[in-house]
Amino acid sequence: MSLETTVMRFMSYLDKINMLNGVLATLYFDASTGAPNGAADSRAKRMGFLSSEIFSMQVSDEMKGYLDILGEQQDKLDEVVLAMYRVSKRVYDKKAKTPVELVRRFSELKSKAEVIWRDAKNNNDFNAFAPCLQELVAMNKKLLSYREGDAHPYDMLLDDYEEGLTMQVCDEFFGKLRASIVPLLRRITESGKQNDTGLRGIPVDIAKQREISRMIAQKVGYDLNRGLIRETEHPFCSGAGRDDVRITTHYYENEFLSSFYSIIHECGHAIYEQNKKDEIANTILDRGISAGLHESQSRFYENVLGRSKPFWDYICEELKTYLPEGYSKATPDMFFKTVNEVKPSLIRIYADELTYCLHIMMRYEIEKMMFSDGVDVYDLPRIWNEKMQEYLGLTPPDDARGVLQDVHWSAGLMGYFPTYALGSAYAAQFLAYMRREMDVDALIRKGDFAVITAWLTKHIHSHGSVYTPAKLVGRIAGEQLNADYYIEYLTNKFSAVYGLEAGN
Ligand code: ZN
């Protein structure tokens, strides 16, 4: 068979996988946004069937045949086909040797674990979840033992969500953050300055909030013709390729800023997905490259753009036309201070921009222990509380607000947390690069977000999964993840917000 024919067959085989993935994503969105409860069992069967079809195709003999041939002729492949080969090979290598029976048992354990975790959290009873967590870690290690190579199990997990990420990279990254952010936070809390401007807690009609969502989504550049906004308990973005990218939010009558920022955050994910180049649309490359880079886009729009002073200069008056009387005296400065209030808190998902990375850092350290030191899971509440005290100066009153707060571990997501902090750091790094070429603040103050998005599209969005994260980032300015940009960004921003003298 000629190389050309192999490539054609390979691409049409990938097309099928991609279409099944698209159907699965649509079913998942449907299941999360109001599909009938009574259909839960049959829906779970359909989704399970699709997942196993996709899995079998990814590791089939036919796939191996294509990968073997293309692997020998990589130098003859164009950039897009080469990327398809690389992405498929990566999946194949991770999954092919894993016994299907073990995968099935792991997914059963995960569904059981989520229920047990939820009950344990509701009853504030860590010991009820501990055996299950122990089993999740053990089974995860077992699964990883079937993979090629002799990488450390936790490095393998990190690599699943962020290709190339290792503990070595994380240790250096978090080490730098710890050395800068912990003292900065202490200076802020010791300054005794309060940022409460009285803007929180004034009710805004949910109907009005829905209008605000559409307004802000369109302004930041989310194409609603190829997207839609629904409501769920926890906001998310999912899609079936660049022409169908959906987001959700959650409205709180007394806290309209919560949904306001959820929308901007999810729009960041969605804009990434919507702006891929034609060449890769509706192929397996039609998706963001990694969890960390995806998060860099959501956090760029949410924090770098949306929590900046120029943004509030731009949006304040227009936003007030949607808001009730209680906001009539609000100024850009008041909003800016409100949305950048630093307050160490127990719960990660409510953390402010500065303390957020400390929540991630402690989770990273704990996960590393789970996969390295053979830590006794029954010790986790104590370890958790010690780290909480060390980094944030707080001790959780109970495990529900401590070690039990996140769904991730029960869902089998281990090695995922670091990507949140990586995302924030990449966002600050991209801002620094962008500033070399344009007056970002002036553009934001004019509401000219299209120029900013065009920069992100050129360097990041358009490429989908064509490049590895390292290659994609390296192409922009010749360097890799660098925590210094993030530290500088946080230091400048929060010194300004809290009127601290630089450096003392
Ligand atoms: Zn996100």
PDB file of C-alpha atoms in Angstrom, residues 88-264:
ATOM      1  CA  SER A  88      -2.750   8.762  18.180  1.00  0.00           C
ATOM      2  CA  LYS A  89       0.550   7.114  19.124  1.00  0.00           C
ATOM      3  CA  ARG A  90       0.495   8.828  22.481  1.00  0.00           C
ATOM      4  CA  VAL A  91      -2.980   7.466  23.229  1.00  0.00           C
ATOM      5  CA  TYR A  92      -2.036   4.034  21.907  1.00  0.00           C
ATOM      6  CA  ASP A  93       1.104   3.817  24.036  1.00  0.00           C
ATOM      7  CA  LYS A  94      -0.772   4.846  27.149  1.00  0.00           C
ATOM      8  CA  LYS A  95      -3.663   2.451  26.686  1.00  0.00           C
ATOM      9  CA  ALA A  96      -2.707  -0.524  24.537  1.00  0.00           C
ATOM     10  CA  LYS A  97      -1.206  -2.796  27.187  1.00  0.00           C
ATOM     11  CA  THR A  98      -3.749  -2.058  29.890  1.00  0.00           C
ATOM     12  CA  PRO A  99      -6.046  -5.042  30.511  1.00  0.00           C
ATOM     13  CA  VAL A 100      -9.578  -4.023  29.524  1.00  0.00           C
ATOM     14  CA  GLU A 101     -10.902  -5.800  32.612  1.00  0.00           C
ATOM     15  CA  LEU A 102      -8.859  -3.507  34.853  1.00  0.00           C
ATOM     16  CA  VAL A 103     -10.102  -0.411  33.018  1.00  0.00           C
ATOM     17  CA  ARG A 104     -13.655  -1.619  33.539  1.00  0.00           C
ATOM     18  CA  ARG A 105     -13.071  -2.245  37.259  1.00  0.00           C
ATOM     19  CA  PHE A 106     -11.474   1.180  37.661  1.00  0.00           C
ATOM     20  CA  SER A 107     -14.435   2.917  36.077  1.00  0.00           C
ATOM     21  CA  GLU A 108     -16.822   0.942  38.318  1.00  0.00           C
ATOM     22  CA  LEU A 109     -14.745   1.927  41.341  1.00  0.00           C
ATOM     23  CA  LYS A 110     -14.910   5.579  40.288  1.00  0.00           C
ATOM     24  CA  SER A 111     -18.682   5.622  40.004  1.00  0.00           C
ATOM     25  CA  LYS A 112     -18.958   3.952  43.413  1.00  0.00           C
ATOM     26  CA  ALA A 113     -16.339   6.298  44.887  1.00  0.00           C
ATOM     27  CA  GLU A 114     -18.170   9.462  43.870  1.00  0.00           C
ATOM     28  CA  VAL A 115     -21.245   8.367  45.797  1.00  0.00           C
ATOM     29  CA  ILE A 116     -19.195   7.359  48.844  1.00  0.00           C
ATOM     30  CA  TRP A 117     -17.221  10.620  48.708  1.00  0.00           C
ATOM     31  CA  ARG A 118     -20.395  12.724  48.499  1.00  0.00           C
ATOM     32  CA  ASP A 119     -21.887  10.964  51.540  1.00  0.00           C
ATOM     33  CA  ALA A 120     -18.611  11.228  53.453  1.00  0.00           C
ATOM     34  CA  LYS A 121     -18.445  14.941  52.697  1.00  0.00           C
ATOM     35  CA  ASN A 122     -22.074  15.494  53.700  1.00  0.00           C
ATOM     36  CA  ASN A 123     -21.534  13.565  56.932  1.00  0.00           C
ATOM     37  CA  ASN A 124     -18.098  15.060  57.538  1.00  0.00           C
ATOM     38  CA  ASP A 125     -16.693  11.558  57.882  1.00  0.00           C
ATOM     39  CA  PHE A 126     -13.303  11.123  56.229  1.00  0.00           C
ATOM     40  CA  ASN A 127     -12.907   7.551  57.514  1.00  0.00           C
ATOM     41  CA  ALA A 128     -15.914   6.525  55.444  1.00  0.00           C
ATOM     42  CA  PHE A 129     -14.061   7.619  52.285  1.00  0.00           C
ATOM     43  CA  ALA A 130     -10.521   6.570  53.268  1.00  0.00           C
ATOM     44  CA  PRO A 131     -10.696   2.865  52.231  1.00  0.00           C
ATOM     45  CA  CYS A 132     -12.111   3.879  48.898  1.00  0.00           C
ATOM     46  CA  LEU A 133      -9.387   6.476  48.345  1.00  0.00           C
ATOM     47  CA  GLN A 134      -6.790   3.871  49.238  1.00  0.00           C
ATOM     48  CA  GLU A 135      -8.241   1.553  46.611  1.00  0.00           C
ATOM     49  CA  LEU A 136      -8.330   4.340  44.005  1.00  0.00           C
ATOM     50  CA  VAL A 137      -4.642   5.070  44.507  1.00  0.00           C
ATOM     51  CA  ALA A 138      -3.723   1.374  44.472  1.00  0.00           C
ATOM     52  CA  MET A 139      -5.707   0.644  41.329  1.00  0.00           C
ATOM     53  CA  ASN A 140      -4.343   3.718  39.626  1.00  0.00           C
ATOM     54  CA  LYS A 141      -0.805   2.524  40.375  1.00  0.00           C
ATOM     55  CA  LYS A 142      -1.695  -0.904  39.029  1.00  0.00           C
ATOM     56  CA  LEU A 143      -3.027   0.628  35.796  1.00  0.00           C
ATOM     57  CA  LEU A 144       0.121   2.708  35.381  1.00  0.00           C
ATOM     58  CA  SER A 145       2.308  -0.361  35.855  1.00  0.00           C
ATOM     59  CA  TYR A 146       1.165  -1.623  32.441  1.00  0.00           C
ATOM     60  CA  ARG A 147       2.536   1.420  30.643  1.00  0.00           C
ATOM     61  CA  GLU A 148       5.733   1.473  28.637  1.00  0.00           C
ATOM     62  CA  GLY A 149       8.808   3.019  30.187  1.00  0.00           C
ATOM     63  CA  ASP A 150       9.997   3.402  33.729  1.00  0.00           C
ATOM     64  CA  ALA A 151       8.730   6.897  34.543  1.00  0.00           C
ATOM     65  CA  HIS A 152       7.568   7.533  38.091  1.00  0.00           C
ATOM     66  CA  PRO A 153       3.820   6.794  38.408  1.00  0.00           C
ATOM     67  CA  TYR A 154       3.022  10.373  39.398  1.00  0.00           C
ATOM     68  CA  ASP A 155       4.998  11.703  36.437  1.00  0.00           C
ATOM     69  CA  MET A 156       2.867   9.470  34.203  1.00  0.00           C
ATOM     70  CA  LEU A 157      -0.277  10.987  35.681  1.00  0.00           C
ATOM     71  CA  LEU A 158       1.004  14.547  35.268  1.00  0.00           C
ATOM     72  CA  ASP A 159       1.828  13.745  31.659  1.00  0.00           C
ATOM     73  CA  ASP A 160      -1.739  12.525  31.040  1.00  0.00           C
ATOM     74  CA  TYR A 161      -3.101  16.051  31.477  1.00  0.00           C
ATOM     75  CA  GLU A 162      -0.062  18.064  30.428  1.00  0.00           C
ATOM     76  CA  GLU A 163       2.252  16.301  28.039  1.00  0.00           C
ATOM     77  CA  GLY A 164       5.809  16.539  29.281  1.00  0.00           C
ATOM     78  CA  LEU A 165       4.965  17.782  32.772  1.00  0.00           C
ATOM     79  CA  THR A 166       7.033  16.147  35.518  1.00  0.00           C
ATOM     80  CA  MET A 167       7.510  16.448  39.261  1.00  0.00           C
ATOM     81  CA  GLN A 168      10.832  18.094  38.563  1.00  0.00           C
ATOM     82  CA  VAL A 169       9.121  20.902  36.643  1.00  0.00           C
ATOM     83  CA  CYS A 170       6.376  21.180  39.269  1.00  0.00           C
ATOM     84  CA  ASP A 171       8.813  21.222  42.180  1.00  0.00           C
ATOM     85  CA  GLU A 172      10.711  24.119  40.705  1.00  0.00           C
ATOM     86  CA  PHE A 173       7.562  25.953  39.712  1.00  0.00           C
ATOM     87  CA  PHE A 174       5.778  25.569  43.053  1.00  0.00           C
ATOM     88  CA  GLY A 175       9.009  26.180  44.954  1.00  0.00           C
ATOM     89  CA  LYS A 176       9.282  29.616  43.357  1.00  0.00           C
ATOM     90  CA  LEU A 177       5.628  30.354  44.007  1.00  0.00           C
ATOM     91  CA  ARG A 178       5.887  29.317  47.637  1.00  0.00           C
ATOM     92  CA  ALA A 179       8.888  31.583  48.186  1.00  0.00           C
ATOM     93  CA  SER A 180       7.085  34.639  46.773  1.00  0.00           C
ATOM     94  CA  ILE A 181       3.371  34.238  47.297  1.00  0.00           C
ATOM     95  CA  VAL A 182       3.375  33.153  50.943  1.00  0.00           C
ATOM     96  CA  PRO A 183       5.295  36.305  52.069  1.00  0.00           C
ATOM     97  CA  LEU A 184       3.210  38.535  49.770  1.00  0.00           C
ATOM     98  CA  LEU A 185       0.033  37.150  51.266  1.00  0.00           C
ATOM     99  CA  ARG A 186       1.403  37.735  54.753  1.00  0.00           C
ATOM    100  CA  ARG A 187       2.163  41.387  53.884  1.00  0.00           C
ATOM    101  CA  ILE A 188      -1.385  41.844  52.635  1.00  0.00           C
ATOM    102  CA  THR A 189      -3.058  40.283  55.669  1.00  0.00           C
ATOM    103  CA  GLU A 190      -0.719  42.113  58.064  1.00  0.00           C
ATOM    104  CA  SER A 191      -1.420  45.443  56.355  1.00  0.00           C
ATOM    105  CA  GLY A 192      -4.935  45.125  57.772  1.00  0.00           C
ATOM    106  CA  LYS A 193      -6.341  46.855  54.669  1.00  0.00           C
ATOM    107  CA  GLN A 194      -9.862  45.860  53.718  1.00  0.00           C
ATOM    108  CA  ASN A 195     -11.201  45.859  50.197  1.00  0.00           C
ATOM    109  CA  ASP A 196     -14.854  45.555  51.068  1.00  0.00           C
ATOM    110  CA  THR A 197     -16.674  48.181  49.037  1.00  0.00           C
ATOM    111  CA  GLY A 198     -20.211  47.092  49.879  1.00  0.00           C
ATOM    112  CA  LEU A 199     -20.903  45.854  46.357  1.00  0.00           C
ATOM    113  CA  ARG A 200     -21.357  42.227  47.302  1.00  0.00           C
ATOM    114  CA  GLY A 201     -24.692  40.781  48.261  1.00  0.00           C
ATOM    115  CA  ILE A 202     -27.000  43.168  46.405  1.00  0.00           C
ATOM    116  CA  PRO A 203     -29.521  40.900  44.645  1.00  0.00           C
ATOM    117  CA  VAL A 204     -29.724  40.874  40.848  1.00  0.00           C
ATOM    118  CA  ASP A 205     -32.652  39.143  39.116  1.00  0.00           C
ATOM    119  CA  ILE A 206     -31.664  35.862  37.503  1.00  0.00           C
ATOM    120  CA  ALA A 207     -33.388  36.995  34.295  1.00  0.00           C
ATOM    121  CA  LYS A 208     -31.152  40.082  34.246  1.00  0.00           C
ATOM    122  CA  GLN A 209     -28.113  37.938  34.969  1.00  0.00           C
ATOM    123  CA  ARG A 210     -28.958  35.843  31.913  1.00  0.00           C
ATOM    124  CA  GLU A 211     -28.970  39.002  29.815  1.00  0.00           C
ATOM    125  CA  ILE A 212     -25.624  40.021  31.320  1.00  0.00           C
ATOM    126  CA  SER A 213     -24.196  36.600  30.421  1.00  0.00           C
ATOM    127  CA  ARG A 214     -25.079  36.992  26.763  1.00  0.00           C
ATOM    128  CA  MET A 215     -23.828  40.563  26.704  1.00  0.00           C
ATOM    129  CA  ILE A 216     -20.438  39.763  28.207  1.00  0.00           C
ATOM    130  CA  ALA A 217     -20.026  36.506  26.260  1.00  0.00           C
ATOM    131  CA  GLN A 218     -20.500  38.378  23.006  1.00  0.00           C
ATOM    132  CA  LYS A 219     -18.187  41.188  24.043  1.00  0.00           C
ATOM    133  CA  VAL A 220     -15.293  38.875  24.862  1.00  0.00           C
ATOM    134  CA  GLY A 221     -15.773  37.084  21.550  1.00  0.00           C
ATOM    135  CA  TYR A 222     -17.698  33.874  22.209  1.00  0.00           C
ATOM    136  CA  ASP A 223     -19.639  33.086  19.041  1.00  0.00           C
ATOM    137  CA  LEU A 224     -23.139  32.179  20.207  1.00  0.00           C
ATOM    138  CA  ASN A 225     -24.045  31.032  16.730  1.00  0.00           C
ATOM    139  CA  ARG A 226     -21.672  28.118  17.307  1.00  0.00           C
ATOM    140  CA  GLY A 227     -22.280  27.944  21.028  1.00  0.00           C
ATOM    141  CA  LEU A 228     -24.888  28.141  23.740  1.00  0.00           C
ATOM    142  CA  ILE A 229     -25.187  28.885  27.447  1.00  0.00           C
ATOM    143  CA  ARG A 230     -27.000  26.545  29.846  1.00  0.00           C
ATOM    144  CA  GLU A 231     -27.189  26.276  33.630  1.00  0.00           C
ATOM    145  CA  THR A 232     -25.602  23.600  35.831  1.00  0.00           C
ATOM    146  CA  GLU A 233     -24.444  23.235  39.442  1.00  0.00           C
ATOM    147  CA  HIS A 234     -20.787  23.557  38.403  1.00  0.00           C
ATOM    148  CA  PRO A 235     -19.954  25.587  35.300  1.00  0.00           C
ATOM    149  CA  PHE A 236     -18.069  23.880  32.464  1.00  0.00           C
ATOM    150  CA  CYS A 237     -17.299  24.040  28.764  1.00  0.00           C
ATOM    151  CA  SER A 238     -17.636  21.097  26.412  1.00  0.00           C
ATOM    152  CA  GLY A 239     -17.911  20.658  22.716  1.00  0.00           C
ATOM    153  CA  ALA A 240     -17.895  18.537  19.623  1.00  0.00           C
ATOM    154  CA  GLY A 241     -15.330  20.410  17.564  1.00  0.00           C
ATOM    155  CA  ARG A 242     -14.887  24.098  16.902  1.00  0.00           C
ATOM    156  CA  ASP A 243     -18.359  24.645  15.458  1.00  0.00           C
ATOM    157  CA  ASP A 244     -20.235  23.371  18.491  1.00  0.00           C
ATOM    158  CA  VAL A 245     -18.774  24.648  21.754  1.00  0.00           C
ATOM    159  CA  ARG A 246     -21.120  24.939  24.715  1.00  0.00           C
ATOM    160  CA  ILE A 247     -20.745  26.461  28.148  1.00  0.00           C
ATOM    161  CA  THR A 248     -22.693  26.464  31.391  1.00  0.00           C
ATOM    162  CA  THR A 249     -22.917  28.714  34.406  1.00  0.00           C
ATOM    163  CA  HIS A 250     -24.637  28.864  37.776  1.00  0.00           C
ATOM    164  CA  TYR A 251     -26.632  31.902  38.897  1.00  0.00           C
ATOM    165  CA  TYR A 252     -26.793  33.138  42.497  1.00  0.00           C
ATOM    166  CA  GLU A 253     -29.272  35.914  43.011  1.00  0.00           C
ATOM    167  CA  ASN A 254     -27.175  37.568  45.738  1.00  0.00           C
ATOM    168  CA  GLU A 255     -23.841  37.179  43.996  1.00  0.00           C
ATOM    169  CA  PHE A 256     -24.095  38.124  40.352  1.00  0.00           C
ATOM    170  CA  LEU A 257     -20.303  38.436  40.097  1.00  0.00           C
ATOM    171  CA  SER A 258     -20.013  34.680  40.598  1.00  0.00           C
ATOM    172  CA  SER A 259     -21.759  33.885  37.331  1.00  0.00           C
ATOM    173  CA  PHE A 260     -20.288  36.974  35.660  1.00  0.00           C
ATOM    174  CA  TYR A 261     -16.798  35.517  36.135  1.00  0.00           C
ATOM    175  CA  SER A 262     -17.850  31.914  35.478  1.00  0.00           C
ATOM    176  CA  ILE A 263     -19.126  33.055  32.108  1.00  0.00           C
ATOM    177  CA  ILE A 264     -15.923  34.904  31.241  1.00  0.00           C
TER     178      ILE A 264
END
